[in-house]
Coordinates of C-alpha atoms in Angstrom, one line a residue:
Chain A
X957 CA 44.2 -8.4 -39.0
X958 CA 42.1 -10.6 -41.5
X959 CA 39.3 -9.4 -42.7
X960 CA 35.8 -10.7 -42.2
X961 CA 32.3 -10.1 -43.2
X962 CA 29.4 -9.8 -41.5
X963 CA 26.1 -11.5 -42.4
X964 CA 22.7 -11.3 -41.4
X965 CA 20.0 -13.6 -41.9
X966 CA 17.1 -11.9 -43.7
X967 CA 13.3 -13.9 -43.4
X968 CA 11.4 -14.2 -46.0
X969 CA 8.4 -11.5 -46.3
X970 CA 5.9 -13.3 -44.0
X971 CA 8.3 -15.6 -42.2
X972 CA 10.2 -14.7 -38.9
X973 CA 13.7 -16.4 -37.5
X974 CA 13.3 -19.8 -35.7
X975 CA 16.0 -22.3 -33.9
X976 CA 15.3 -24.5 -36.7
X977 CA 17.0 -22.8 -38.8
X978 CA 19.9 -21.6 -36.9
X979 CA 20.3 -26.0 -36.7
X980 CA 20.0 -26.2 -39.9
X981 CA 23.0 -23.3 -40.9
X982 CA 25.1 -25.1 -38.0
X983 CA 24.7 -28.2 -39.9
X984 CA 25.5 -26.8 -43.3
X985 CA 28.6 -25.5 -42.3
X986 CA 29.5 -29.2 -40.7
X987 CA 28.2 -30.3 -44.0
X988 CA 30.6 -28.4 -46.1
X989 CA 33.7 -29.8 -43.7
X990 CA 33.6 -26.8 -41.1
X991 CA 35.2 -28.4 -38.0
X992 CA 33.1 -26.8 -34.9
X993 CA 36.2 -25.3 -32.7
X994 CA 34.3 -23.3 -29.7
X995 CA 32.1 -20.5 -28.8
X996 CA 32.0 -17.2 -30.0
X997 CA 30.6 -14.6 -28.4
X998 CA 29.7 -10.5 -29.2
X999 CA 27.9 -7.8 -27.6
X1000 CA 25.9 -4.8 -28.7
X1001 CA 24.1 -2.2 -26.3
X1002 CA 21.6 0.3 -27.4
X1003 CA 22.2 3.8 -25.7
X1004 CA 20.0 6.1 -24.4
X1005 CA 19.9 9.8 -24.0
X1006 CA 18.8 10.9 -20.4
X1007 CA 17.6 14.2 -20.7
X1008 CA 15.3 16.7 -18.5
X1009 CA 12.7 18.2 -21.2
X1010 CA 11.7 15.5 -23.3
X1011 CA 10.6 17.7 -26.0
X1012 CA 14.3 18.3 -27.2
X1013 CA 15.2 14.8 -26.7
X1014 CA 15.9 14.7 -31.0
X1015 CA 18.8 16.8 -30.7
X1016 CA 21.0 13.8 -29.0
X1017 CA 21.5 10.6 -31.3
X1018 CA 19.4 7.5 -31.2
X1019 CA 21.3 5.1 -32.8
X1020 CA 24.0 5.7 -30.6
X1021 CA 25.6 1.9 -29.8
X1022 CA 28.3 -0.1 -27.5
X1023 CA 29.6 -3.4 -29.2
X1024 CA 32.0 -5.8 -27.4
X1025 CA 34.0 -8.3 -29.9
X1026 CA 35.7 -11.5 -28.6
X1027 CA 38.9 -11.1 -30.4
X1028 CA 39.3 -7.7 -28.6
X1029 CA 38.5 -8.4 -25.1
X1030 CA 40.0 -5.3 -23.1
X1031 CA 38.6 -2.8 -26.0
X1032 CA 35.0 -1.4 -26.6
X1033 CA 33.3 0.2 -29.9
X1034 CA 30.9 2.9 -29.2
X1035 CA 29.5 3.9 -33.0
X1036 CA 27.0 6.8 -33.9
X1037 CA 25.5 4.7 -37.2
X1038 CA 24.0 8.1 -38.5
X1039 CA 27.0 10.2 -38.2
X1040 CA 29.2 7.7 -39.0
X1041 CA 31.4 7.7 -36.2
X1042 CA 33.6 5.4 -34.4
X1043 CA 35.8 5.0 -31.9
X1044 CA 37.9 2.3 -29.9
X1045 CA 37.9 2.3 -26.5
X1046 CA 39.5 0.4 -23.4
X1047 CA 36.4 -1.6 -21.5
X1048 CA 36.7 1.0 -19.1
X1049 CA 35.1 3.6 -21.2
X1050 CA 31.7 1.6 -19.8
X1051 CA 32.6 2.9 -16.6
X1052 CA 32.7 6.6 -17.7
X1053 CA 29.8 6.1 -19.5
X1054 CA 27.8 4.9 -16.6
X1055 CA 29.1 7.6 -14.2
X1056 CA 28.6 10.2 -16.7
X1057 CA 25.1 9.5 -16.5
X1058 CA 23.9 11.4 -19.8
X1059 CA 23.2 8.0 -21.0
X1060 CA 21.8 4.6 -20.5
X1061 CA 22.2 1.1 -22.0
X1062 CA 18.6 0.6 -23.2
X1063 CA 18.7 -2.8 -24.7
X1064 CA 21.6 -5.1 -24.9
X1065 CA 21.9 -8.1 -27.5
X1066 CA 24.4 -11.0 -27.4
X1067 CA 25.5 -12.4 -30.5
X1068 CA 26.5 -16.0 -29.7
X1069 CA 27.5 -19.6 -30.7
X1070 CA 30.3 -21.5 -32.2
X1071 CA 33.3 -21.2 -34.2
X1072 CA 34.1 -23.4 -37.0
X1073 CA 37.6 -23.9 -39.2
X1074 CA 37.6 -24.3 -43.3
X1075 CA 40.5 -24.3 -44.7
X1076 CA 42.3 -20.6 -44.6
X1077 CA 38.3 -19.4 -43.5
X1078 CA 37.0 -19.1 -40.0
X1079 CA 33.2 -19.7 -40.0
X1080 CA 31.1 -18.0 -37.0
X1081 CA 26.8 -18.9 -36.6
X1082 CA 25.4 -17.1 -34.1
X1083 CA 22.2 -16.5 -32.8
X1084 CA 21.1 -13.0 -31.6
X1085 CA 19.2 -12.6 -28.1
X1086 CA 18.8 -10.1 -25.5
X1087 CA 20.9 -10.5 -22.3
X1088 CA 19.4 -12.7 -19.9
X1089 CA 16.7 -14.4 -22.6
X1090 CA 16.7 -16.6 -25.1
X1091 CA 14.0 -15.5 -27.4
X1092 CA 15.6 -15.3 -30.7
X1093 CA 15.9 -12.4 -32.9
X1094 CA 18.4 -13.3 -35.7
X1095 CA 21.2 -14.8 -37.1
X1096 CA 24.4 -13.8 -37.6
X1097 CA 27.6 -15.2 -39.4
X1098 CA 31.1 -14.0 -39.7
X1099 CA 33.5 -15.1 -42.4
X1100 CA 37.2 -14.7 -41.8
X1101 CA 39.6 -15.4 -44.2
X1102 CA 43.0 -15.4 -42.4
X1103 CA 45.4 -14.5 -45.1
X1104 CA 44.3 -11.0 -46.2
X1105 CA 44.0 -8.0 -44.2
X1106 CA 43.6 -5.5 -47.6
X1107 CA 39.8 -5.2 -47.8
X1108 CA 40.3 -4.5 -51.6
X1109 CA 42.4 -6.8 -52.2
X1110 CA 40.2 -10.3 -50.4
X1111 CA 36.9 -9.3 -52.3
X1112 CA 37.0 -11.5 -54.7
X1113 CA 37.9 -14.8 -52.4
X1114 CA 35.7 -13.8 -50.2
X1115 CA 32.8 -13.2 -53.2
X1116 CA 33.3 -16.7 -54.2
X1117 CA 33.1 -18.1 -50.8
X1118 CA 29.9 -16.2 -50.3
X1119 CA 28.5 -17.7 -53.3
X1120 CA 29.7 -21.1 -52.5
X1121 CA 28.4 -21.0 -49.2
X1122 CA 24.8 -19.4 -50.2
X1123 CA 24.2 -22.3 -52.6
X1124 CA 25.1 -25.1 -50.5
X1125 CA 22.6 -23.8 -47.9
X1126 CA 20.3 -23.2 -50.7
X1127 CA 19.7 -26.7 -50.8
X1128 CA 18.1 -26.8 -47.8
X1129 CA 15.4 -24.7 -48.8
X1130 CA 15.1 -22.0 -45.9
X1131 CA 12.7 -19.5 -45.4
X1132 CA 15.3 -16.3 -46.2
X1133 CA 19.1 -16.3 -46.6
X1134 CA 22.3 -14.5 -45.7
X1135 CA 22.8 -10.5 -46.2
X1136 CA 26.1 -8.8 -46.3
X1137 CA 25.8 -5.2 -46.6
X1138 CA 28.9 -3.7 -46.7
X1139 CA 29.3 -0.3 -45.2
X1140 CA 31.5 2.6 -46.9
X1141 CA 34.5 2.0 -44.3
X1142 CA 35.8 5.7 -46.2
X1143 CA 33.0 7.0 -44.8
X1144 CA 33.6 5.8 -41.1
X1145 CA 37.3 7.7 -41.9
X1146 CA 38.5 3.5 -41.6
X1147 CA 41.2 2.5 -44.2
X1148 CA 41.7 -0.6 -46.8
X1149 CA 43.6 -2.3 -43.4
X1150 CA 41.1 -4.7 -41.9
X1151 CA 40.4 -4.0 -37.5
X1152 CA 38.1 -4.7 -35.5
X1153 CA 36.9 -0.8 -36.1
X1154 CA 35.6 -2.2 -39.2
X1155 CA 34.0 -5.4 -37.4
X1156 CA 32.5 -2.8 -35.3
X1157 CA 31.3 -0.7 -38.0
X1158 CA 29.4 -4.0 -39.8
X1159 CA 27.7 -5.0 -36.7
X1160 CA 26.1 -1.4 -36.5
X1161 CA 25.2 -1.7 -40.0
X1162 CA 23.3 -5.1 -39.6
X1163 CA 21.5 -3.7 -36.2
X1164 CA 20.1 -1.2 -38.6
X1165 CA 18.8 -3.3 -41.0
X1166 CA 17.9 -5.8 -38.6
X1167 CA 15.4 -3.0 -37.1
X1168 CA 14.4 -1.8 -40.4
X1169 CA 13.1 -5.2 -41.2
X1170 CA 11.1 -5.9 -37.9
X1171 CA 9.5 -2.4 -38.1
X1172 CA 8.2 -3.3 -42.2
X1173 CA 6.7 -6.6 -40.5
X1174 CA 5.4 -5.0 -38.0
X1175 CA 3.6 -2.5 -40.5
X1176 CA 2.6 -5.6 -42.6
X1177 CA 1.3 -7.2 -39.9
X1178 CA -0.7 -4.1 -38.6
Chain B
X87 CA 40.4 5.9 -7.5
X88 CA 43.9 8.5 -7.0
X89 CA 45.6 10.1 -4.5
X90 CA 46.6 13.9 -5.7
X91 CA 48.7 16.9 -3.9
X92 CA 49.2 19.9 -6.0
X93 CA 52.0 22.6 -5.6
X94 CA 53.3 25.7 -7.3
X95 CA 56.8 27.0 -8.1
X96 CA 58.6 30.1 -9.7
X97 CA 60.0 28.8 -13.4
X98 CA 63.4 30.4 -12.1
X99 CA 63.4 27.3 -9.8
X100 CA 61.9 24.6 -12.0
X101 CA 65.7 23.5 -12.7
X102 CA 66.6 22.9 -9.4
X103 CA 63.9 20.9 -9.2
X104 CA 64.3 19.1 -11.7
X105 CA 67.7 17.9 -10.0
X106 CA 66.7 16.9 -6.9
X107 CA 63.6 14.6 -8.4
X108 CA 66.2 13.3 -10.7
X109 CA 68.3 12.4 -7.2
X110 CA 65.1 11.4 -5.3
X111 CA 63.5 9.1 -8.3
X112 CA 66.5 7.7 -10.3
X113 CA 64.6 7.8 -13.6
X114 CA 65.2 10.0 -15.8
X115 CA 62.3 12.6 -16.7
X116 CA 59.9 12.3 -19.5
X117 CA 58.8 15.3 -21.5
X118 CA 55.0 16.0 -21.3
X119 CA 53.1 17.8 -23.9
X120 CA 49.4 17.2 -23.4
X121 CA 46.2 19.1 -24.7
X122 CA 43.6 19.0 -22.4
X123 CA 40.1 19.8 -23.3
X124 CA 37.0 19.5 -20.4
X125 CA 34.0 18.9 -22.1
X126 CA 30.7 19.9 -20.3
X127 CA 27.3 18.3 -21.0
X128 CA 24.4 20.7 -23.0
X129 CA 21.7 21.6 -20.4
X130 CA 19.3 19.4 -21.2
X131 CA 21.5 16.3 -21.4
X132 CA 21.3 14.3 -18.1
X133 CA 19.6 14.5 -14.9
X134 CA 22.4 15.7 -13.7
X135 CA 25.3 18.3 -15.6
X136 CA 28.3 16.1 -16.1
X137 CA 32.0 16.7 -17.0
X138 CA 34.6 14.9 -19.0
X139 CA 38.3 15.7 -20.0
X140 CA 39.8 14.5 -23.2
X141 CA 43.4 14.3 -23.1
X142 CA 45.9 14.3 -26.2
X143 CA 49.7 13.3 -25.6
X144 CA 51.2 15.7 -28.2
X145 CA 54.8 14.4 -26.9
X146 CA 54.5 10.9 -29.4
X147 CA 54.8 10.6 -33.0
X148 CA 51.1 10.6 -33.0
X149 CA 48.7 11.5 -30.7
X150 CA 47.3 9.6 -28.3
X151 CA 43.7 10.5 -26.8
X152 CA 42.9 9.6 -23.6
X153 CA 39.5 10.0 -21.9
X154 CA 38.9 10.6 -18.1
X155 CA 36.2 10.5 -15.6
X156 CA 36.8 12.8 -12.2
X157 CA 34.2 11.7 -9.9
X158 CA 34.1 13.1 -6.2
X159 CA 36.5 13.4 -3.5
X160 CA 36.6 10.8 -0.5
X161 CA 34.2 13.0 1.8
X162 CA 34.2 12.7 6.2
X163 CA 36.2 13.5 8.8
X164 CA 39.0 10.8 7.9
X165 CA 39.4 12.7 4.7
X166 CA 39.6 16.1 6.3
X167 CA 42.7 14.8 8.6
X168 CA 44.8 13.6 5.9
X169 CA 46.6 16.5 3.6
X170 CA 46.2 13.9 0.2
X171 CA 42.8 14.1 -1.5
X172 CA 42.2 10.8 -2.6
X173 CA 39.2 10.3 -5.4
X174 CA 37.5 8.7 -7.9
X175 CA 38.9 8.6 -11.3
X176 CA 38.5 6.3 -14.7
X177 CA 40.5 6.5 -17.8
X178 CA 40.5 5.3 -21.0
X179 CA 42.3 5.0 -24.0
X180 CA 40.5 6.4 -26.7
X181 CA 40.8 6.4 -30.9
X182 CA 41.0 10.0 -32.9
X183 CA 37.9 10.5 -33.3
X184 CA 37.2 11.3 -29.5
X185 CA 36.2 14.6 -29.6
X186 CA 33.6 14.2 -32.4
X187 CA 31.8 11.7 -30.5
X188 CA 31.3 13.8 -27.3
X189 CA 30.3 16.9 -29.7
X190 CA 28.0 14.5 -31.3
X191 CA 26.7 12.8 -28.1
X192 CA 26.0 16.6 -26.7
X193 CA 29.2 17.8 -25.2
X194 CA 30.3 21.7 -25.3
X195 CA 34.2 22.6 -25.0
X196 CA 33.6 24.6 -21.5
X197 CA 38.1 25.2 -22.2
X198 CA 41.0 23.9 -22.9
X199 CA 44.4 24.0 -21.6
X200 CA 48.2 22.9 -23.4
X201 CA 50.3 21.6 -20.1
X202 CA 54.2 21.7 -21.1
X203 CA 56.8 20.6 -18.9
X204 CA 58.1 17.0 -17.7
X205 CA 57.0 14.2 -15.5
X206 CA 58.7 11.6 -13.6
X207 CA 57.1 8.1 -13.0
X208 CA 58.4 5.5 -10.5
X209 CA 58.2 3.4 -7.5
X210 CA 58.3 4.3 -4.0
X211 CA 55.7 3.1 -1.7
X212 CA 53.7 3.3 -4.5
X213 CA 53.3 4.3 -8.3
X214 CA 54.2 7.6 -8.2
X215 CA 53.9 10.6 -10.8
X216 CA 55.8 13.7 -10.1
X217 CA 54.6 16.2 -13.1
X218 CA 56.0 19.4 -13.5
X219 CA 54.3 22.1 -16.2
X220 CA 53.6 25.3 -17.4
X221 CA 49.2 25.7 -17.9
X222 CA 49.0 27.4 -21.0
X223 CA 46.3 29.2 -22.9
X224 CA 45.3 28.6 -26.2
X225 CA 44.2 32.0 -28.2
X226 CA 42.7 30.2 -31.0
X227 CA 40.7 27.1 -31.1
X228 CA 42.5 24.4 -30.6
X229 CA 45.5 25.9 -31.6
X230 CA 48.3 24.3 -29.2
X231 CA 51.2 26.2 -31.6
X232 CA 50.0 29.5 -30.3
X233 CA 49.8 29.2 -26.5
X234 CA 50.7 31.2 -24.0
X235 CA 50.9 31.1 -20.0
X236 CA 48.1 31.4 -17.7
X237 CA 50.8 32.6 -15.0
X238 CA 53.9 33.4 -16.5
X239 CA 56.5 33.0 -14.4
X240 CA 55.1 29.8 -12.1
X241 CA 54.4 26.2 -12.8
X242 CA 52.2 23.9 -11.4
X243 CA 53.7 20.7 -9.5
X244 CA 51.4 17.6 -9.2
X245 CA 52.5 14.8 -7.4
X246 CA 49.6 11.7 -8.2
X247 CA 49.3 8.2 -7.4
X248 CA 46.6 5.6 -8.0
X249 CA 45.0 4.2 -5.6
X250 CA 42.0 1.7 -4.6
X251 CA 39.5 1.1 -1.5
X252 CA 41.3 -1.4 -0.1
X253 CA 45.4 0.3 -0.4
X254 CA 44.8 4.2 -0.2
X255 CA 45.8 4.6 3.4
X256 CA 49.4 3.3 2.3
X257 CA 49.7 5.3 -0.5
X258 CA 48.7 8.6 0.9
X259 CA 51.4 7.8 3.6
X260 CA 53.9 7.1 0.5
X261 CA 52.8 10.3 -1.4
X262 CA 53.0 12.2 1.8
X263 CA 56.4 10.8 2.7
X264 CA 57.8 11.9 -0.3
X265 CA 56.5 15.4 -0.5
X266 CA 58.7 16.1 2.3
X267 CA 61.6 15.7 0.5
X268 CA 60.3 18.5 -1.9
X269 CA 59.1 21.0 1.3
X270 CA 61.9 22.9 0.8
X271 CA 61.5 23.9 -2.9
X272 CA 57.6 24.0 -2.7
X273 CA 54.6 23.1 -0.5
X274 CA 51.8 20.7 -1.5
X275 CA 48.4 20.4 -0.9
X276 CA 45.4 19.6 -1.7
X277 CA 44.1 20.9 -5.0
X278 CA 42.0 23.9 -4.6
X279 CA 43.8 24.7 -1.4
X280 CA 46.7 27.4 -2.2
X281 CA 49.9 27.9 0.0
X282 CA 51.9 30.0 -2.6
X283 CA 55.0 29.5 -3.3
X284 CA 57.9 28.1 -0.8
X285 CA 60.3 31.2 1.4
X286 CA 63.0 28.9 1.3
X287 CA 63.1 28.1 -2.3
X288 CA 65.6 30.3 -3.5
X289 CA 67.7 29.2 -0.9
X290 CA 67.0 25.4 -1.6
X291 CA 67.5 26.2 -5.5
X292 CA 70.9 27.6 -4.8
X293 CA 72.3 25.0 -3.1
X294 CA 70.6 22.5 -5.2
X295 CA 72.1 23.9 -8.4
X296 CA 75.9 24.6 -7.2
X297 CA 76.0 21.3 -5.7
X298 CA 74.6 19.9 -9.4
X299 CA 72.4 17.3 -6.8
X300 CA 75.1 16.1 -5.3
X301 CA 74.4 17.0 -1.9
X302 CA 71.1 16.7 0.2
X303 CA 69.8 19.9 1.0

């Protein structure tokens, strides 16, 4: 499978994510040649524990998640961020999950927009909202590069790339830029062959960052 | 949803058996080797206690996890006049790293179980599986190379068939049909309800294994 990273967009101290500048990555990407394809689309749920005395309720993870990816549309990732755990799942696992009733989707975000083609690179924007709103809380992007599937082995094009693409947005002068944090896929027990585990595995990465930055500006703000 | 009979047989018999679903199905048997393990919620997790099974195929060149959901029987007096229990049931492929995740999530092993034996899957009426296996024991953790009979000397027969709202009339009558053609060897019924094993099962194995399946009993 090729691999891909995940970015987030991170706002400047004092600034917060808008649609203008979701526009203006969509029109940097057209800018640089990225031919707009179709949508994309990815979803994440937040699950929580149901239990009786809610004194104990640490002992049962809280950053337990549910992420759905487009290019896997009969499978579904539940990930424990913390414990770095992960599995695959057919969709149906939802439905033991539900009847189970020892936990509950919480929140649920989609990640969506539109797909764009660059040469050997496929270029994702998306903007992040809860199901059934459209009040915006962040930005994603994917970068595929369809040759590789080594994660070792693509770093470097895909270094370059990154760099390429951060300064041509750079000249648009935006309040923040991209992030890629890239988790320890050892770790996870994932291997150097790219899979949608590993998609998985960023997107529960960037959730936590993407809550560790709202709760700082909430303390600044406070 | 599935539609389940259950059955039990002497091992001396399992043979003959195994002939005459060989004659009845004309596929030929697949050997099963699964580790069950039924995981049980931690008291305070859920409203409710709840109950999962994770299933590993030991029978493939790697093991396959499978997770599965047994919800509650089809209830009334319709239910209580047919001799199939039809219920709810999800499943669900699962990675390796199954078992972690329920530990984690706040799941306790309540047992485990190694099933050994061989099924048969085909079509008649409906999707039929016919699985035949020894429940075994495990007297260490987890360790499926050091297992050993709950009941030496019987197997357990399960005949299931999956099943939804709208079709589960037709295949309990296609499940039912053909656990006639076993009555001879072995009675099945509804799990949890015992009959024992079969008085004419000797006699059925007999004729079933001089005749190599040729014949009909």
């Amino acid at each position: 499978m090729p691999i891909k990273w995940v970015l987030h967009w991170q706002p400047n101290p004092g600034t917060t994510v808008n649609t203008q500048i979701l526009t203006e990555v969509s029109q940097c990407v057209e800018g640089i040649n990225g031919v707009k394809e179709g949508r994309w689309k990815a979803t994440l749920s937040f699950y929580k524990p149901m239990v009786r005395e809610q004194a104990n309720a640490t002992e049962f993870p809280r950053d337990f998640l549910g992420i759905s990816l487009q290019e896997q549309p009969n499978k579904y990732y539940l990930v424990i961020r913390g414990q770095r755990l992960i599995v695959e799942a057919d969709s149906t696992i939802q439905t033991i999950m539900e009847k189970l009733q020892s936990y509950k989707t919480r929140v649920a975000l989609n990640f969506e927009g539109f797909q764009y083609q660059l040469g050997d690179f496929q270029l994702r924007v998306g903007k992040v909202v809860p199901i059934h709103s459209e009040s915006l809380r962040g930005i994603v992007m994917e970068m595929e590069y369809l040759p590789i599937s080594s994660w070792e082995k693509s770093h470097q094009i895909m270094g370059e790339f990154f760099d390429i693409w951060q300064e041509a947005l750079s000249k648009r002068s935006l309040p923040g830029h991209f992030v890629h944090i890239e988790p320890n896929f050892a770790e996870y027990g994932l291997s150097d062959e790219y899979s949608s585990q590993h998609t998985a595995a960023q997107y529960a990465s960037i959730m936590a960052q993407m809550i560790a930055t709202a709760q700082s500006a909430q303390a600044a703000r406070n | 949803m599935e539609c389940v009979v259950q059955g039990i047989i002497e091992t001396q018999h399992v043979e003959a058996l195994e002939i005459l679903l060989q004659g009845l199905c004309g596929v030929h048997r697949e050997r099963l080797r699964i580790h069950e393990l039924c995981l049980k919620s931690c008291p305070n997790l859920g409203l409710v206690s709840s109950e999962v099974r994770l299933l590993c195929d030991l029978e493939q060149s790697e093991p396959t996890w499978t997770v599965r959901q047994v919800g509650g029987a089809m209830r009334g007096a319709g239910a209580e006049q047919i001799s199939v229990l039809v219920r709810n049931t999800v499943e669900s492929k699962i990675s390796k790293d199954a078992l972690r995740l329920f530990y984690a999530l706040g799941y306790r092993l309540d047992h485990e179980l190694l099933r050994v034996g061989f099924a048969f899957h085909f079509q008649r009426g409906a999707q039929i599986t016919v699985t035949v296996s020894s429940i075994n024991k495990m007297l260490k953790l987890h360790s499926t190379d050091e297992a050993v009979p709950v009941t030496p000397g019987i197997q357990l027969v399960e005949v299931t068939a999956p099943a939804s709202s709208e079709n589960y009339s037709e295949v309990v009558a296609a499940v039912s049909s053909f656990c006639e053609y076993l009555a001879p060897l072995l009675h099945l019924s509804k799990p949890g309800i015992s009959t024992g094993v079969v008085p004419t099962a000797a006699a059925a194995a007999a004729s079933l294994m001089s005749d190599g399946g040729g014949a009909t009993l």
